[in-house]
Coordinates of C-alpha atoms in Angstrom, one line a residue:
M781 CA 4.6 17.6 -73.9
I782 CA 1.9 15.1 -75.0
S783 CA 0.7 13.7 -78.2
Y784 CA -2.4 11.7 -79.1
S785 CA -3.4 9.7 -82.2
K786 CA -6.7 8.0 -81.0
V787 CA -8.7 10.9 -79.4
C788 CA -11.7 12.5 -81.0
L789 CA -13.7 15.6 -79.8
D790 CA -17.1 14.2 -80.8
T791 CA -19.7 16.7 -79.5
F792 CA -19.8 19.9 -77.5
G793 CA -22.8 21.2 -75.7
Y794 CA -23.3 24.3 -73.6
E795 CA -26.0 26.2 -71.7
L796 CA -26.1 30.0 -71.3
P797 CA -27.8 31.4 -68.2
P798 CA -31.0 33.3 -68.7
R799 CA -30.1 36.5 -66.9
T800 CA -28.0 39.2 -68.3
L801 CA -26.0 41.5 -66.0
T802 CA -24.2 44.4 -67.8
S803 CA -21.1 46.3 -66.5
E804 CA -23.3 49.3 -66.5
D805 CA -25.7 47.5 -64.1
I806 CA -22.8 46.8 -61.7
E807 CA -21.6 50.4 -61.8
N808 CA -25.1 51.6 -61.1
R809 CA -25.2 49.6 -57.9
L810 CA -21.7 51.0 -57.0
A811 CA -22.6 54.6 -57.9
E812 CA -21.9 55.8 -54.4
V813 CA -18.6 54.1 -54.3
Y814 CA -17.7 55.5 -57.7
E815 CA -18.7 59.0 -56.6
R816 CA -16.8 58.8 -53.4
L817 CA -13.6 57.5 -55.1
K818 CA -14.1 59.8 -58.2
L819 CA -14.1 56.9 -60.5
P820 CA -15.4 57.5 -64.0
Q821 CA -18.6 55.7 -65.1
G822 CA -17.8 53.1 -67.9
R823 CA -14.5 52.2 -66.3
L824 CA -15.4 48.5 -65.8
E825 CA -16.2 47.9 -69.5
L826 CA -13.5 50.1 -70.7
M827 CA -10.8 48.3 -68.7
S828 CA -12.0 44.7 -69.2
G829 CA -13.8 44.8 -72.6
I830 CA -16.8 43.1 -70.9
R831 CA -20.1 44.5 -71.8
E832 CA -22.2 41.9 -70.0
R833 CA -22.1 38.5 -68.4
R834 CA -24.8 35.9 -67.8
L835 CA -26.2 34.7 -64.5
W836 CA -28.2 31.6 -63.4
P837 CA -31.5 31.9 -61.3
D838 CA -30.7 32.3 -57.6
G839 CA -29.9 28.9 -56.0
T840 CA -28.7 27.2 -59.1
R841 CA -26.0 24.7 -58.1
P842 CA -22.9 24.0 -60.2
S843 CA -24.0 20.4 -60.7
E844 CA -27.4 21.6 -62.1
A845 CA -25.6 23.9 -64.5
A846 CA -23.2 21.1 -65.6
T847 CA -26.1 18.7 -66.0
M848 CA -27.8 21.2 -68.5
A849 CA -24.6 21.2 -70.5
G850 CA -24.5 17.4 -70.4
E851 CA -28.0 17.2 -71.7
A852 CA -27.1 19.7 -74.5
V853 CA -24.3 17.3 -75.5
F854 CA -26.7 14.4 -75.8
A855 CA -29.2 16.6 -77.7
N856 CA -26.4 17.6 -80.1
G857 CA -24.8 14.2 -80.8
D858 CA -25.8 10.7 -81.5
I859 CA -24.7 9.5 -78.1
D860 CA -26.0 6.6 -76.0
R861 CA -25.8 7.9 -72.5
T862 CA -26.0 4.3 -71.1
A863 CA -22.6 3.6 -72.8
V864 CA -20.7 6.6 -71.3
E865 CA -17.7 5.2 -69.5
C866 CA -16.3 8.2 -67.7
L867 CA -17.6 11.5 -66.3
I868 CA -15.2 14.3 -65.1
F869 CA -16.6 17.4 -63.4
T870 CA -14.1 20.3 -63.7
S871 CA -15.5 23.6 -62.4
V872 CA -14.1 26.1 -59.9
S873 CA -17.5 26.1 -58.4
R874 CA -18.6 23.0 -56.6
D875 CA -21.8 22.0 -54.8
M876 CA -20.0 21.1 -51.6
M877 CA -16.8 19.8 -50.2
E878 CA -18.0 16.1 -50.2
P879 CA -19.2 14.2 -52.2
A880 CA -17.7 14.9 -55.5
T881 CA -20.0 17.2 -57.6
A882 CA -19.6 14.6 -60.4
S883 CA -21.8 12.3 -58.4
F884 CA -24.8 14.7 -58.6
V885 CA -24.2 15.2 -62.3
H886 CA -23.9 11.4 -62.9
N887 CA -27.2 10.8 -61.2
A888 CA -29.1 13.6 -62.9
L889 CA -27.9 12.5 -66.4
G890 CA -28.8 8.9 -65.7
L891 CA -25.4 7.6 -66.6
P892 CA -24.6 3.9 -65.9
C893 CA -23.1 2.6 -62.6
T894 CA -20.1 1.3 -64.6
C895 CA -19.1 4.9 -65.4
L896 CA -16.0 6.1 -63.7
I897 CA -16.7 9.5 -62.0
F898 CA -14.5 12.2 -60.3
D899 CA -13.8 15.9 -59.9
I900 CA -10.8 17.8 -61.1
S901 CA -10.1 21.3 -59.7
N902 CA -7.4 23.6 -61.1
A903 CA -8.9 27.0 -61.2
C904 CA -9.7 28.1 -64.7
L905 CA -7.7 25.3 -66.3
G906 CA -10.0 22.5 -64.9
F907 CA -11.8 21.7 -68.1
L908 CA -8.6 21.5 -70.2
D909 CA -7.1 19.3 -67.5
G910 CA -10.2 17.1 -67.7
M911 CA -9.7 16.7 -71.4
V912 CA -6.1 15.6 -70.8
M913 CA -7.1 13.1 -68.2
L914 CA -9.9 11.6 -70.3
A915 CA -7.7 11.7 -73.5
N916 CA -5.0 9.7 -71.6
M917 CA -7.4 7.0 -70.7
I918 CA -8.7 6.7 -74.2
E919 CA -5.2 6.7 -75.7
L920 CA -4.2 3.9 -73.3
G921 CA -7.4 1.9 -74.1
Q922 CA -8.7 2.1 -70.5
V923 CA -12.0 3.7 -71.7
Q924 CA -13.5 4.1 -75.1
N925 CA -15.2 7.4 -74.4
G926 CA -16.2 9.9 -71.6
L927 CA -17.8 13.2 -70.9
V928 CA -16.2 16.3 -69.4
V929 CA -18.5 18.9 -67.9
S930 CA -18.2 22.3 -66.1
G931 CA -20.8 24.5 -64.5
E932 CA -19.7 27.8 -63.2
T933 CA -21.9 29.9 -60.8
A934 CA -20.7 33.4 -60.3
E935 CA -23.8 34.8 -58.6
E936 CA -22.5 34.5 -55.0
L937 CA -19.1 35.9 -55.8
L938 CA -20.5 38.9 -57.7
E939 CA -23.2 39.7 -55.0
S940 CA -20.6 39.3 -52.2
T941 CA -18.1 41.6 -53.9
I942 CA -20.6 44.3 -54.6
M943 CA -21.9 44.3 -51.1
A944 CA -18.5 44.3 -49.6
L945 CA -17.5 47.4 -51.7
I946 CA -20.7 49.2 -50.8
D947 CA -20.2 48.4 -47.0
N948 CA -16.5 49.3 -46.9
R949 CA -16.3 53.0 -46.0
N950 CA -12.4 52.9 -46.0
L951 CA -12.0 52.0 -49.6
S952 CA -9.5 53.9 -51.7
R953 CA -8.6 53.8 -55.4
K954 CA -5.8 51.5 -54.3
T955 CA -7.6 49.1 -52.0
I956 CA -10.5 48.6 -54.5
K957 CA -8.2 47.1 -57.1
P958 CA -8.0 43.5 -55.7
A959 CA -11.8 43.2 -56.1
F960 CA -11.8 44.4 -59.7
A961 CA -11.4 41.0 -61.2
S962 CA -14.3 39.6 -59.3
L963 CA -16.6 42.0 -61.1
T964 CA -15.6 40.4 -64.5
I965 CA -16.8 36.9 -63.7
G966 CA -19.8 35.3 -65.4
S967 CA -21.7 32.1 -65.2
G968 CA -22.3 29.3 -67.8
S969 CA -21.8 25.6 -68.4
V970 CA -20.2 23.4 -71.1
G971 CA -19.8 19.7 -71.8
L972 CA -17.7 17.7 -74.2
F973 CA -18.1 14.0 -75.3
M974 CA -14.7 12.5 -76.3
R975 CA -14.2 9.1 -77.8
K976 CA -11.8 6.8 -79.5
C977 CA -11.3 7.9 -83.2
G978 CA -12.9 5.9 -85.9
D979 CA -11.0 4.6 -89.0
A980 CA -12.3 7.4 -91.2
E981 CA -12.7 10.2 -88.6
T982 CA -14.7 13.3 -89.6
K983 CA -14.6 15.0 -86.2
P984 CA -11.8 17.2 -84.7
K985 CA -9.0 15.3 -83.1
L986 CA -6.9 16.2 -80.0
V987 CA -3.3 15.6 -81.1
H988 CA -0.9 17.8 -79.2
G989 CA -0.3 19.6 -75.9
A990 CA 2.1 21.3 -73.6
W991 CA 2.1 22.9 -70.1
Q992 CA 4.0 24.9 -67.6
A993 CA 3.6 25.6 -63.8
N994 CA 4.9 28.8 -62.2
T995 CA 3.7 28.3 -58.7
A996 CA 6.0 30.9 -57.2
H997 CA 3.2 33.2 -58.0
S998 CA 0.4 31.2 -56.4
D999 CA -0.4 34.2 -54.0
L1000 CA -1.7 36.5 -56.8
C1001 CA -5.4 35.3 -56.8
H1002 CA -7.1 33.8 -53.8
G1003 CA -10.7 32.9 -53.4
N1004 CA -12.1 32.1 -49.9
Q1005 CA -15.3 31.8 -47.9
A1006 CA -15.6 35.1 -45.9
G1007 CA -18.1 33.9 -43.4
G1008 CA -21.5 32.4 -43.7
K1009 CA -22.1 31.9 -47.5
S1010 CA -20.2 34.9 -48.5
T1011 CA -17.4 34.3 -51.0
L1012 CA -14.7 36.9 -51.8
M1013 CA -11.6 36.9 -54.0
E1014 CA -8.5 39.1 -53.9
T1015 CA -6.6 39.4 -57.2
D1016 CA -3.5 41.3 -58.0
S1017 CA -4.8 41.7 -61.6
E1018 CA -1.8 43.6 -63.0
E1019 CA 0.9 41.2 -61.6
L1020 CA -1.3 38.1 -62.5
L1021 CA -1.5 39.5 -66.0
H1022 CA 2.2 39.8 -66.5
R1023 CA 3.1 36.5 -64.7
G1024 CA 0.5 34.6 -66.6
V1025 CA 1.6 35.8 -69.9
E1026 CA 5.2 35.1 -68.8
T1027 CA 4.0 31.5 -68.1
A1028 CA 2.2 31.3 -71.3
H1029 CA 5.3 32.4 -73.2
Q1030 CA 7.3 29.5 -71.9
T1031 CA 4.4 27.1 -72.6
W1032 CA 4.2 28.4 -76.2
K1033 CA 7.9 27.8 -76.7
L1034 CA 7.4 24.1 -75.9
F1035 CA 4.0 23.8 -77.8
S1036 CA 5.3 25.5 -81.0
S1037 CA 8.5 23.5 -81.1
T1038 CA 6.7 20.6 -82.5
P1039 CA 6.7 20.7 -86.3
G1040 CA 3.3 21.8 -87.7
W1041 CA 2.3 23.7 -84.6
G1042 CA 4.0 27.1 -85.1
A1043 CA 2.1 30.4 -85.3
E1044 CA 1.7 30.2 -89.1
D1045 CA 0.3 26.6 -88.9
I1046 CA -2.7 27.4 -86.6
D1047 CA -6.0 28.8 -88.0
G1048 CA -7.6 29.8 -84.8
F1049 CA -6.9 30.3 -81.1
F1050 CA -9.6 29.7 -78.4
C1051 CA -8.4 31.1 -75.1
H1052 CA -9.5 31.6 -71.5
Q1053 CA -11.2 34.9 -71.9
V1054 CA -10.0 37.3 -69.1
G1055 CA -9.9 40.8 -70.6
T1056 CA -9.0 42.8 -73.8
A1057 CA -5.7 44.0 -72.3
H1058 CA -4.8 40.4 -71.4
A1059 CA -5.5 39.2 -74.9
R1060 CA -3.5 42.0 -76.5
L1061 CA -0.4 41.5 -74.3
L1062 CA -0.6 37.7 -74.7
F1063 CA -0.7 37.7 -78.5
D1064 CA 1.9 40.3 -78.7
T1065 CA 4.2 38.5 -76.4
L1066 CA 3.8 35.2 -78.2
G1067 CA 4.1 36.8 -81.6
L1068 CA 0.6 35.6 -82.8
E1069 CA -1.9 37.4 -84.9
L1070 CA -4.7 38.8 -82.8
D1071 CA -7.2 38.4 -85.7
K1072 CA -6.9 34.5 -85.1
N1073 CA -8.3 34.9 -81.5
F1074 CA -11.9 34.0 -81.5
E1075 CA -13.5 36.0 -78.6
T1076 CA -16.6 35.5 -76.4
L1077 CA -15.5 38.0 -73.7
A1078 CA -17.7 41.0 -74.4
S1079 CA -20.9 38.9 -73.9
F1080 CA -20.0 36.2 -71.4
G1081 CA -17.2 37.8 -69.2
N1082 CA -14.7 35.5 -67.6
V1083 CA -16.5 32.2 -67.1
G1084 CA -13.7 30.4 -65.3
S1085 CA -13.1 26.8 -66.5
V1086 CA -16.1 27.2 -69.0
S1087 CA -14.4 30.0 -70.8
A1088 CA -12.0 28.3 -73.3
P1089 CA -14.1 25.3 -74.2
I1090 CA -17.3 27.3 -74.7
T1091 CA -15.4 29.7 -77.0
L1092 CA -14.2 26.7 -79.1
A1093 CA -17.8 25.4 -79.1
R1094 CA -19.2 28.7 -80.3
A1095 CA -16.4 28.9 -83.0
I1096 CA -17.5 25.4 -84.3
E1097 CA -21.2 26.5 -84.2
E1098 CA -20.4 29.7 -86.2
N1099 CA -18.3 27.8 -88.7
V1100 CA -15.2 29.9 -87.7
Y1101 CA -13.4 26.6 -86.8
R1102 CA -14.2 24.0 -89.4
P1103 CA -12.9 21.0 -91.3
G1104 CA -9.4 21.6 -92.6
H1105 CA -8.4 23.8 -89.7
K1106 CA -5.9 23.5 -86.9
G1107 CA -6.8 25.1 -83.6
A1108 CA -5.2 25.7 -80.3
L1109 CA -7.0 25.9 -76.9
L1110 CA -5.0 28.1 -74.6
G1111 CA -5.7 28.3 -70.9
I1112 CA -4.0 30.2 -68.0
G1113 CA -5.1 29.6 -64.5
S1114 CA -4.2 31.1 -61.1
G1115 CA -1.6 29.1 -59.4
I1116 CA -0.1 29.9 -62.0
N1117 CA -0.6 27.2 -64.6
C1118 CA -0.7 27.2 -68.4
L1119 CA -1.9 24.5 -70.7
M1120 CA -2.1 24.6 -74.5
L1121 CA -3.9 21.8 -76.5
G1122 CA -3.7 21.4 -80.3
I1123 CA -6.7 20.2 -82.2
E1124 CA -6.7 19.1 -85.9
W1125 CA -9.8 18.8 -88.0
G1126 CA -9.2 16.8 -91.2
K1127 CA -11.0 17.6 -94.4

């Protein structure tokens, strides 16, 4: 477990892609596959709870998406970009293998040459891991502030998956299942400026955290290049659901063992948004009130590492999470990893 006393979550910013792709749109493209396999229309939204997801214009790079979120942070807060001391890029999506995608974001945002930059990759937990790394440096006095950004680009994965399903004449109801999770993915970007707390702090503070790794199940979700620029994923959604919730249960035991961080103490949960069945099983297993779960799933889909932080950002924007509240960020990533972070907003 970890604890902090000096770390402030100063300003969030995010960017929503301009295109909307509904679950009905996807099923219309897969109509011949649905007819051949006798799958009912509406199945995708019914099973996932996702009505639509957002997509960038073709060719948008992860660094460009993350840069838009960074600019939104600067627009939302009184922040001097020339004084930013650290930049961490945290997406599943990356521009290329080398150099670090953070280098493109750093240049596009016009950050100073004294700014420490690097990428963190840990599936859907990347942004929360970036928060922990930056918080550690702030707590130790190595930096006074920093920016965490993520820009997920789902377009290639969605298109590759749809085309692969259309082209595969040997599909069955069983063999189509590993592709289902790929149809729930959406695009988006988010950024967070964190800094050392002031003497009379008025912004939310990161104060608590716990994690668990359950890597015996690292074979349940794999994403790979499938030739050319085609990207495909195979996910055992049902087993990943149960093993992920199992890992979250162990993490919650650690997280909630700290006084003041039990289920009754927390006003809102801001989770990695995967699906409605996942949320129900997670909150039931952890013994939490589902009404405390703020959701963005229906409109955004699963936005990878962007999902949990953009959900918190929206909750702040809509005054659902506000001064006087305690909140918990909860992320589960393939691997399997789980990370929970406690945020306290003084009155």
